[in-house]
XYZ file of C-alpha atoms in Angstrom:
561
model
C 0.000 0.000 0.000
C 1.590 3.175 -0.886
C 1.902 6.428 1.583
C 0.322 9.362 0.802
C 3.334 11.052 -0.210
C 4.288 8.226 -2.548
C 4.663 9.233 -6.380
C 1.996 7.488 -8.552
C 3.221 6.936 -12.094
C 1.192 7.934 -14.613
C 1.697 6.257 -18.689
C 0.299 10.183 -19.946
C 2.030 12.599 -22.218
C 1.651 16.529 -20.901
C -1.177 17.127 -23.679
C -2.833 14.451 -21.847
C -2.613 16.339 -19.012
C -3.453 19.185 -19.889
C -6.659 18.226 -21.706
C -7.443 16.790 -18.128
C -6.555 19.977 -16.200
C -8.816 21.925 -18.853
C -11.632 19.567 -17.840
C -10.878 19.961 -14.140
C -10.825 23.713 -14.361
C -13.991 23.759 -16.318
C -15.867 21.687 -13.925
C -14.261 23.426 -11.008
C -15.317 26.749 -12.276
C -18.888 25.681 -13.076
C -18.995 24.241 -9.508
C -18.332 27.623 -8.232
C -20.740 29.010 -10.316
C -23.309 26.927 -9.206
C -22.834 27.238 -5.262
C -22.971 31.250 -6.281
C -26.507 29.918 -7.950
C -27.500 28.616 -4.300
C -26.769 32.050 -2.581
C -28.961 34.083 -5.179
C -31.881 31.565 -4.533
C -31.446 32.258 -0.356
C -29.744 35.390 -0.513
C -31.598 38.652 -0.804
C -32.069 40.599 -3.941
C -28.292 42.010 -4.354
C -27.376 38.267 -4.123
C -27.694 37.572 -8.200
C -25.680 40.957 -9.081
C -22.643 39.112 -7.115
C -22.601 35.998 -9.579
C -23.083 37.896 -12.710
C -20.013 40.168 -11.630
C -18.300 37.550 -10.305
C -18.486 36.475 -14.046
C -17.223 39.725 -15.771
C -13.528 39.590 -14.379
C -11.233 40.333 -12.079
C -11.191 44.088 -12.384
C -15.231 44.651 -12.186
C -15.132 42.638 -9.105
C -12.430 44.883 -7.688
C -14.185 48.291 -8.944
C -17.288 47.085 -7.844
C -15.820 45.894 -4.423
C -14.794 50.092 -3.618
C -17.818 51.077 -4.941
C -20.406 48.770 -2.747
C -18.000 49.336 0.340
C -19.329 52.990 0.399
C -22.902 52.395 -0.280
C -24.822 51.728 3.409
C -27.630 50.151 2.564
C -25.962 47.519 1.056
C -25.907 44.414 4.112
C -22.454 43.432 4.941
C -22.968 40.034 3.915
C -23.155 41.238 0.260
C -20.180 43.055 0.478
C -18.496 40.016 2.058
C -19.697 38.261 -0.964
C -17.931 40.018 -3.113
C -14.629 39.534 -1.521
C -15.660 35.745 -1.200
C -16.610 35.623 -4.801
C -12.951 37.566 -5.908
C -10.938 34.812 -3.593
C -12.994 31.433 -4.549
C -12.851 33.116 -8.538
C -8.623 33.512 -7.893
C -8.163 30.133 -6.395
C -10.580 28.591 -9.182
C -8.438 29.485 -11.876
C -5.290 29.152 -10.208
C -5.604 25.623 -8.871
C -5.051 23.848 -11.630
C -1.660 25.682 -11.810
C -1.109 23.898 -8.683
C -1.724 20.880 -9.719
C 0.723 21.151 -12.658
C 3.479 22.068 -10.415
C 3.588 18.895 -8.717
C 3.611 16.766 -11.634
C 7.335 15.820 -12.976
C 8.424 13.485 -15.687
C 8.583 10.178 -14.909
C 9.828 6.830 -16.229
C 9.036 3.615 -15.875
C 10.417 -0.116 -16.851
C 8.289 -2.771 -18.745
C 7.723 -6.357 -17.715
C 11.018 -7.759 -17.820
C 12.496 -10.519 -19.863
C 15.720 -12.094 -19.664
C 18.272 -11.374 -22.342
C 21.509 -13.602 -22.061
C 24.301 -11.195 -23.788
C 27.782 -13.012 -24.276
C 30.405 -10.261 -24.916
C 33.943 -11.418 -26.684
C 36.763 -9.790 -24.091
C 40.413 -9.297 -23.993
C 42.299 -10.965 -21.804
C 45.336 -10.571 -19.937
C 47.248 -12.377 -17.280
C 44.159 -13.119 -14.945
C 41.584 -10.688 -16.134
C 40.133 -9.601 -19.016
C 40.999 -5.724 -19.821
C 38.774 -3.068 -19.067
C 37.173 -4.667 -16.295
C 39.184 -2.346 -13.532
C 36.674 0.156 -12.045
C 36.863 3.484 -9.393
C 35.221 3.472 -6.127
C 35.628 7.038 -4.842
C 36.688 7.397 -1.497
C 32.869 8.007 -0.211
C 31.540 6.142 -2.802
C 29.366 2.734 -2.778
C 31.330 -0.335 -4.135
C 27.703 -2.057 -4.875
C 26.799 1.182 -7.110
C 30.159 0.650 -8.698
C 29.839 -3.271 -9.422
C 26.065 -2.189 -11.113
C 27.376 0.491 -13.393
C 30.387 -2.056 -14.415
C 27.808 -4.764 -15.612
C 25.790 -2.113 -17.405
C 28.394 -0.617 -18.595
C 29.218 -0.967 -22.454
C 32.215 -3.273 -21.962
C 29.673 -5.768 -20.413
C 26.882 -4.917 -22.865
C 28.232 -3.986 -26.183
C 25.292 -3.573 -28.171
C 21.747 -2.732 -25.944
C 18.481 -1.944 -27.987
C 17.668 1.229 -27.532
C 14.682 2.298 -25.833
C 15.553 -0.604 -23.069
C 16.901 -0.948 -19.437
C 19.439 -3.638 -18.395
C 20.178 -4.720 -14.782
C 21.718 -8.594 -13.832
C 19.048 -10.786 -12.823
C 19.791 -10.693 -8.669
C 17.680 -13.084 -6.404
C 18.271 -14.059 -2.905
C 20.491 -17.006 -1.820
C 21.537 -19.732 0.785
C 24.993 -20.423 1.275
C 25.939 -23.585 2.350
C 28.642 -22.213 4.920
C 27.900 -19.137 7.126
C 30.723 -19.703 9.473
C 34.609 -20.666 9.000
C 36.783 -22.970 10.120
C 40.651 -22.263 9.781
C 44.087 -23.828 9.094
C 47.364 -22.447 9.561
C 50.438 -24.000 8.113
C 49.005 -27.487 8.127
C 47.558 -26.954 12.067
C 43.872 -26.587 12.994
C 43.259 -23.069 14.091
C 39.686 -22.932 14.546
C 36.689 -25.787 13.408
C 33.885 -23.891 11.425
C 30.499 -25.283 10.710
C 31.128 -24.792 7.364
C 33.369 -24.360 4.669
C 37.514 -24.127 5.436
C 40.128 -21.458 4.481
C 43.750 -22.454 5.026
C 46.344 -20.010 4.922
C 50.143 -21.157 3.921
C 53.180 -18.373 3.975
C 55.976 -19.016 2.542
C 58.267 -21.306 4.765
C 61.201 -24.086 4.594
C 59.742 -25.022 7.838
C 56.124 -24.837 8.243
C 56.075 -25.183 12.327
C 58.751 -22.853 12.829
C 56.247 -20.477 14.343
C 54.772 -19.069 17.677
C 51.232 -18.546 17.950
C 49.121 -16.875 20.396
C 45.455 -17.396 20.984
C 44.142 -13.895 21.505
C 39.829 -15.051 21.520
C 38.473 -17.657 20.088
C 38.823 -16.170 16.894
C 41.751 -13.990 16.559
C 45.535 -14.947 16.643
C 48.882 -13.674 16.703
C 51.889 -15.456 14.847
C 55.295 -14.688 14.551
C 57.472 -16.782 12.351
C 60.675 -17.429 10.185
C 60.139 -16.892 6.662
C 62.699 -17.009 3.752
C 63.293 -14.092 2.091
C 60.932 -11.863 -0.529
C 63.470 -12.543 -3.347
C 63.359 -16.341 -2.288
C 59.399 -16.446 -1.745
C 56.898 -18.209 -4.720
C 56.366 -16.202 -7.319
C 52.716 -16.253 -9.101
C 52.466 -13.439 -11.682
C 56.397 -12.175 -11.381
C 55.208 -11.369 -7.605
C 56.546 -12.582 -4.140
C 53.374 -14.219 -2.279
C 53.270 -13.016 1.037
C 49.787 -16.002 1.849
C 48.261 -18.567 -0.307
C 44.802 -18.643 1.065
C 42.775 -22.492 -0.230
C 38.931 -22.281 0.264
C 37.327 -25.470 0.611
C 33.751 -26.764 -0.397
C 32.551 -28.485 2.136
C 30.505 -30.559 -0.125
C 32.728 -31.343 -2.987
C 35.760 -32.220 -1.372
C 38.033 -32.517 -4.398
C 37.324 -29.041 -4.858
C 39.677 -26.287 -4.184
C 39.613 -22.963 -5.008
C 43.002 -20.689 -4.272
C 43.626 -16.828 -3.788
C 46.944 -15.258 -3.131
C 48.052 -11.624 -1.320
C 51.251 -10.256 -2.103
C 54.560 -8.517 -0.757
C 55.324 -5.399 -3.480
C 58.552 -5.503 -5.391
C 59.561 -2.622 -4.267
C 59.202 -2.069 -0.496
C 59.797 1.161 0.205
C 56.796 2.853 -2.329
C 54.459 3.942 0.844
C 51.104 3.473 0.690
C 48.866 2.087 -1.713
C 45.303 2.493 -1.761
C 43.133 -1.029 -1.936
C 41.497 -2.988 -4.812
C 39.219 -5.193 -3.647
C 38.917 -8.305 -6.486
C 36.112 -10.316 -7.148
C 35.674 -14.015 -8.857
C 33.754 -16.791 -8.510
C 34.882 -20.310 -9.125
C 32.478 -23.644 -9.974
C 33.154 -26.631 -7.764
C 33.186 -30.423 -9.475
C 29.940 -30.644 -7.648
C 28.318 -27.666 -9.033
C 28.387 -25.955 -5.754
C 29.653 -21.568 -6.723
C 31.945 -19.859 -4.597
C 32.023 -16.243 -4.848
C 35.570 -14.282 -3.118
C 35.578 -10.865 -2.652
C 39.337 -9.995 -1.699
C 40.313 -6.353 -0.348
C 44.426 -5.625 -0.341
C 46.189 -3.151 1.035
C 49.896 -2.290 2.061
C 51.983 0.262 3.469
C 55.548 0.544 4.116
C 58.529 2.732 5.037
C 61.175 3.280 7.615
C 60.838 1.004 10.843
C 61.529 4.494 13.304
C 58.146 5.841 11.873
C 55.654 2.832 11.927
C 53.597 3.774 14.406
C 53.477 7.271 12.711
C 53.025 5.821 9.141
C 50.226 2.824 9.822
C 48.526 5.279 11.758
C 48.188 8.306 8.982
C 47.412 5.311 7.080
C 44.510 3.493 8.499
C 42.047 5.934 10.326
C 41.094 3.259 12.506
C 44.830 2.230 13.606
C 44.119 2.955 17.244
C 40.341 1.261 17.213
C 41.200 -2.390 15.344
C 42.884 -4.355 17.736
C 44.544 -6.557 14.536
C 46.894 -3.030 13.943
C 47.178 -1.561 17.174
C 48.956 -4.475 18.913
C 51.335 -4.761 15.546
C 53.541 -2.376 17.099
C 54.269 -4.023 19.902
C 55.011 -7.096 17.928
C 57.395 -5.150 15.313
C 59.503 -3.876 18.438
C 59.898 -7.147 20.128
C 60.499 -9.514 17.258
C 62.299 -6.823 14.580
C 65.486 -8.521 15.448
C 67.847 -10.775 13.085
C 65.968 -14.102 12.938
C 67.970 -17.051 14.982
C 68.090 -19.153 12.407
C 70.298 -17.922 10.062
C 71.924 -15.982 6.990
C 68.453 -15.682 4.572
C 66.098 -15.746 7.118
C 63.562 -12.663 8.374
C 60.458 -12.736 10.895
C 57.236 -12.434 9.491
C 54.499 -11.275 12.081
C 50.780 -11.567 11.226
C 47.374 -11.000 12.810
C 44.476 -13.163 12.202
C 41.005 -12.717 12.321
C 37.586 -14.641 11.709
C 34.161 -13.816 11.844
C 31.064 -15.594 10.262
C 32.325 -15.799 6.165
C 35.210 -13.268 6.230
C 38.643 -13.630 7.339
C 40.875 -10.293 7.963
C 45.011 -10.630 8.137
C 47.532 -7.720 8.775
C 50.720 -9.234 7.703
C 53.918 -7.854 8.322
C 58.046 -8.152 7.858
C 61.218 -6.117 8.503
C 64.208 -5.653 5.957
C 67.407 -4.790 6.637
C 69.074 -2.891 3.884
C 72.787 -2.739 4.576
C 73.336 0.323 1.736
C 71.369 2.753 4.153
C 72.094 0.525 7.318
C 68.316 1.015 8.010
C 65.459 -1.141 8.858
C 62.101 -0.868 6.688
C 58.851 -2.552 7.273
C 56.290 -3.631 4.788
C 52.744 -4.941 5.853
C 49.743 -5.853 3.935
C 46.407 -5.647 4.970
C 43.820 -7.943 3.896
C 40.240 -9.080 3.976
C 38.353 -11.417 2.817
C 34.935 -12.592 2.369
C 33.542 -15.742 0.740
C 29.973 -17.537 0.379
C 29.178 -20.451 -1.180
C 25.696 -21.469 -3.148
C 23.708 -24.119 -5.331
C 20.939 -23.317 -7.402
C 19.081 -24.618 -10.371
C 19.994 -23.330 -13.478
C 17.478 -23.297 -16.543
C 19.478 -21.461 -18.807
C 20.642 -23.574 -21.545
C 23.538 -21.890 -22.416
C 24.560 -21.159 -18.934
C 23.898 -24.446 -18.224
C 26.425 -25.572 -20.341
C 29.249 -23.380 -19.481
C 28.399 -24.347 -15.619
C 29.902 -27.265 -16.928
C 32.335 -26.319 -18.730
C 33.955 -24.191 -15.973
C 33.753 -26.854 -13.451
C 37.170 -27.339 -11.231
C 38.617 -24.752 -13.432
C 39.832 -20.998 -13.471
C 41.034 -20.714 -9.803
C 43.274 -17.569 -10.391
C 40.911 -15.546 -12.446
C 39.584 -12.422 -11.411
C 35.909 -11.421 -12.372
C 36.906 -7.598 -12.231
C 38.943 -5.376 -9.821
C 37.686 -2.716 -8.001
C 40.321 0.208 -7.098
C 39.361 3.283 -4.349
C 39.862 6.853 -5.546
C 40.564 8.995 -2.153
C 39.134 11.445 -0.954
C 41.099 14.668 0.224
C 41.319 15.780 3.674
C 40.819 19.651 5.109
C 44.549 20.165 4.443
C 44.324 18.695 0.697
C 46.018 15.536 1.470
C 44.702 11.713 0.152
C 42.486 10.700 3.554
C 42.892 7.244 4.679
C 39.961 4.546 4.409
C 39.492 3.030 7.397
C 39.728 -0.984 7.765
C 35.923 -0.536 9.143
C 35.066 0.089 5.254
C 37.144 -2.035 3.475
C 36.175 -4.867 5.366
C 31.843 -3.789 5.085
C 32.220 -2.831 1.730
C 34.454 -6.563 1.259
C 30.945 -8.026 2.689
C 28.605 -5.768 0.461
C 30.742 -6.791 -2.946
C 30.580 -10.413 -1.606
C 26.637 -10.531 -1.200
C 26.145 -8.896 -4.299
C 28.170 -10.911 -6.345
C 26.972 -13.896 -4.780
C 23.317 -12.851 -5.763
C 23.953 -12.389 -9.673
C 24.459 -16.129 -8.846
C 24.899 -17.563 -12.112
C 23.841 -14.780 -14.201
C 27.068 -13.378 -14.491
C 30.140 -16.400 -15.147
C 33.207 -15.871 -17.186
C 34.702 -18.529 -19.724
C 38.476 -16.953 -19.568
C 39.314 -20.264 -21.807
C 36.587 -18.639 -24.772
C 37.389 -15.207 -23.485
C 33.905 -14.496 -23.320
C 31.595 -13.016 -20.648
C 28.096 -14.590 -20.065
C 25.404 -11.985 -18.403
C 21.856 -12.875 -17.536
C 19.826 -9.800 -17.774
C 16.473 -8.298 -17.148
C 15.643 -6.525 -20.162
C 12.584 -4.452 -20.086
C 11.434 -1.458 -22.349
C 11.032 2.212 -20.532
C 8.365 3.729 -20.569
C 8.039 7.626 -20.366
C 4.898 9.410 -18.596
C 4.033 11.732 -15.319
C 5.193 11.449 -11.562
C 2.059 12.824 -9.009
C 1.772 12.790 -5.468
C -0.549 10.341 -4.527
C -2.415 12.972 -1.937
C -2.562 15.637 -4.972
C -3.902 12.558 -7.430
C -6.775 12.136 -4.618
C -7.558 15.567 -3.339
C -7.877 16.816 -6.736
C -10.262 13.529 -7.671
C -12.263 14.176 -4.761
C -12.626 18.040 -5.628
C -13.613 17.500 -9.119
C -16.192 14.779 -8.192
C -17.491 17.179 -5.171
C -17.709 19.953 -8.098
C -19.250 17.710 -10.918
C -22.108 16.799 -7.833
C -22.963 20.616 -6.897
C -22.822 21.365 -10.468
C -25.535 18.517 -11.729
C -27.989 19.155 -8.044
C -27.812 22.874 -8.615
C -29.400 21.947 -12.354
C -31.871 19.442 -11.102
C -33.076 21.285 -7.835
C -32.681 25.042 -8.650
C -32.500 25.872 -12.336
C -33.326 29.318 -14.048
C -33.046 31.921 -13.490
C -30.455 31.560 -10.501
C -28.446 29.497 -12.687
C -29.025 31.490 -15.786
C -26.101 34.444 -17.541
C -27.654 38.256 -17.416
C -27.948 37.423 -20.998
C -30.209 34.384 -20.899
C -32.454 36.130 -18.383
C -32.922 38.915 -20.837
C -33.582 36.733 -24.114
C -36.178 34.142 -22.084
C -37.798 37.757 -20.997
C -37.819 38.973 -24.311
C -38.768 35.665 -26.156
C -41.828 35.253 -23.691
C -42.950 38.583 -24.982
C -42.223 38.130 -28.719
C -44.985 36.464 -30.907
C -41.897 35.208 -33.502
C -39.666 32.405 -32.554
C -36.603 34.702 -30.843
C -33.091 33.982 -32.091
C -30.630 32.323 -29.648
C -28.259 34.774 -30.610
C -29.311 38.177 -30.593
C -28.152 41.615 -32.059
C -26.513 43.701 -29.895
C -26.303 47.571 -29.701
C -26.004 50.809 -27.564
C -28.126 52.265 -26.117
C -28.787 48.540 -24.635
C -30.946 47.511 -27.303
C -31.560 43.366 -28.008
C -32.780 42.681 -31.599
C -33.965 46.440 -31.875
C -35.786 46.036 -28.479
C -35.080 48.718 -25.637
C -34.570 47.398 -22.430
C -33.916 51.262 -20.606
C -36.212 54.122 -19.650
C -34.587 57.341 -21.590
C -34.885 58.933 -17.785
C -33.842 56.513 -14.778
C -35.667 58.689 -11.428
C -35.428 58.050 -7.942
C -31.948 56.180 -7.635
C -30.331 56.082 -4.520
C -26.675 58.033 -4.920
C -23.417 56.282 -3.676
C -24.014 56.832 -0.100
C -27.284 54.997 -0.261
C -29.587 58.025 -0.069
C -32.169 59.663 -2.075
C -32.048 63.189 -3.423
C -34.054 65.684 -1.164
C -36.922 66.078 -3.466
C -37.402 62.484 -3.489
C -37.967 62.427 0.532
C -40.214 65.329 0.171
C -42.563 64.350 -2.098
């Protein structure tokens, strides 16, 4: 049910309209003519001279208006007529006005059909081109993933005169909560599915962990160095994350988060990347990854990570880092090669959150750096039917394959500060808009796949045809129904139950008179002229005797006689 001050759409054009504002003006006007009908039955015998004047115009009603105000043996009430007659006669004609000035252009979409469009991409590396997109720094990442699948590098060739939007519908994943490995070791049993997260090590125990809560850990641990670690994509992994399907459990989908090549570039702003991958087993996972890093000299960490991350002092994952880097910054024990990596982990329902970070020692400068990556991560999990042919076919097609490829890439634009300087994004919103990319994603469900093999995208849309017409407030739509059925009723009773001459012009009062008297059929339309003549008749004495002056008296010969 919508409120009152809902917009009703109307399918009109503004001729429409305005043929029905005509109407409503006409009826309105007669309605007012008709109650000023009712007042010259009951009213006394000035009470008809108010409607016909009422009916000559603005400017006879004012003149008149002066002219009755000095007379005194007019009654009041007449004279409040008047002004009655010159306010209801304004608002009459103005009203549809209004009206009109509530009504905007509206639009409206169709009944929708799908429309499967398969677009021919680029690719490169793990992505196809193009498919990088700007979230400003205040901006919504969910408003940024729907303008990048209606954009023309998803939809090449739209019909005009159409809308497009993904088919979305709601989901249930088949793991809400997450169990965790670390290096082989059983961190935390989940309900559902299972991330394990491998750094680079010779020795995969050769670390010390520290329960914090149930689900948050510290680890500190001997790592080989960056120009030692794995390199996927000519870059030195800093964690290999594997996400497991509970259901399928051949199926193994992997993500990786990186150190930079070059370790001493500051900060860089995130990019949160998006894919889904197709289990043996049909089951969909959908990972929405947010990165981030920042680095520099090991004196100012506290002083960089904090200009960095507005919440430094508020997320207990970076405010107990310090600590950390000034206990266990020293040469690691076990050898030549050989540097500490430090990392906190959290989990919470579907999304894991790591702040990774290392110390170099660069003997050139004889200076420590640090370099630490932030990163979060969320991931559901889904089955559905799928009665899309085609779809149903690449479903296949894609199944146990594609686990490094990236669906698109979303990148943050800053914002700037009072003092014109890039502000920092707080982990709060990397991490809710990590979960908002996530659950959309995840509810395009198979309407939006990518065969990187084919280079092709596949997007299931809801194509429906706009339609153009009126926005009205639904209180204006009824008040002015209500008033124009109110005036059509006083119009049609005033006809039925008073009727000439009360509802009759000075004019038709004069021709009925005259046609009564005439022994010819009178014309409907008669000759005019002055001195007031109808059809040659005249309707005035040559002498008019024993008229009151403006003051409502009668000349002193009158009173004497």
């Amino acid at each position: 049910m919508p409120a009152l001050t809902d917009k009703i759409f109307l399918p009109i054009s503004i001729f429409v309209l305005n043929v029905a504002l005509a109407a409503f003006k006409f009826v309105l006007a007669s309605a007012v003519g008709a109650c000023f009908a009712i007042y010259a039955m009951r009213g006394c015998e000035y009470a008809k001279s108010v409607g016909w004047i009422r009916s000559s115009g603005y400017l006879e009603m004012i003149k008149t208006s002066f002219n009755t105000f000095k007379r005194k043996n007019v009654p009041g009430s007449v004279k409040w007529a008047l002004i009655v007659a010159f306010i209801v006669t304004l608002v009459a004609n103005f009203l549809d006005k209004g009206i009109a000035s509530f009504v905007s252009p509206g639009f409206r979409r169709g009944q929708p059909k799908e429309d499967l469009v398969i677009s021919r991409q680029a690719s490169h590396i793990w992505m196809f081109f193009g498919w990088n997109f700007v979230v400003p720094g205040n901006g919504s990442v969910v408003g940024t993933m729907e303008r990048a699948l209606n954009s023309s590098i998803a939809n090449p060739s739209p019909d005009d005169g159409y809308v497009y939007s993904p088919v979305i519908s709601d989901y249930t994943p088949v793991c809400t909560d997450f169990g965790l490995h670390f290096q082989d070791e059983i961190m935390r049993n989940g309900t559902g599915c299972l991330v394990e997260i491998f750094f680079p090590s010779r020795l995969n125990r050769t670390y010390i962990k520290t329960e914090r809560s149930s689900n948050r850990w510290s680890m500190i641990m001997a790592t080989i160095p960056m120009e030692s670690a794995r390199l996927i994509n000519g870059q030195p992994v800093v964690g290999l994350l594997h996400f497991m399907d509970p259901n399928s459990l051949k199926s193994k989908k992997d993500d990786a988060f990186y150190f930079p090549e070059n370790y001493r570039d500051g900060y860089r702003y995130p990019k949160t990347s998006i894919t889904k991958y197709v289990h043996y087993n049909g089951d969909i996972t959908v990972i929405a990854m947010t990165t981030t890093r920042v680095s520099g000299s090991l004196d100012e960490y506290d002083l960089e990570v904090a200009k960095t991350y507005s919440t430094y002092h508020s997320d207990d994952l970076l405010s107990t880092m310090n600590e950390i880097i000034r206990t266990n910054s020293t040469p690691s024990p076990l050898g030549q090669g050989w540097q500490n990596l430090m990392a906190e982990i959290r989990v919470a329902n579907s999304t894991v959150e790591a702040f990774v970070c290392t110390v170099y020692y660069e003997e050139v400068l004889d200076m420590d750096w640090f370099l630490c990556v932030y990163v979060t991560m969320t991931m559901h999990v889904f089955n559905q039917p799928v009665h899309n042919s085609q779809i149903q076919l690449l479903i296949e097609r894609l199944k146990g394959g594609q686990h490094f490829v990236h669906y698109m890439v979303l990148e943050y634009f800053p914002e700037l500060s009072k003092d014109n300087t890039p502000a920092a994004i707080s982990t709060k919103k990397m991490r809710d808009d990590t979960v908002a990319v996530a659950d959309y994603m995840t509810r395009t469900r198979s309407s939006f796949l990518v065969d990187f093999n084919e280079n092709k995208v596949y997007i299931l849309y809801d194509k429906a045809e706009v339609k153009t017409g009126l926005e009205i407030p639904l209180w204006v739509l009824i008040a002015a129904g209500i008033i124009m059925l109110v005036s059509l009723c006083v119009w049609q009773l005033t006809h039925w139950f008073v009727g000439p001459p009360h509802t009759s012009s000075l004019y038709s009062i004069v021709r009925t008179q005259l046609a009564e008297r005439s022994v010819t059929p009178f014309p409907r339309l008669m000759r005019f002229k002055l001195p007031l003549m109808f059809e040659d008749v005249d309707l005035l004495p040559d002498k008019v005797e024993h008229l009151p002056d403006e003051t409502g008296t009668l000349p002193e010969d009158i009173k004497s006689a």
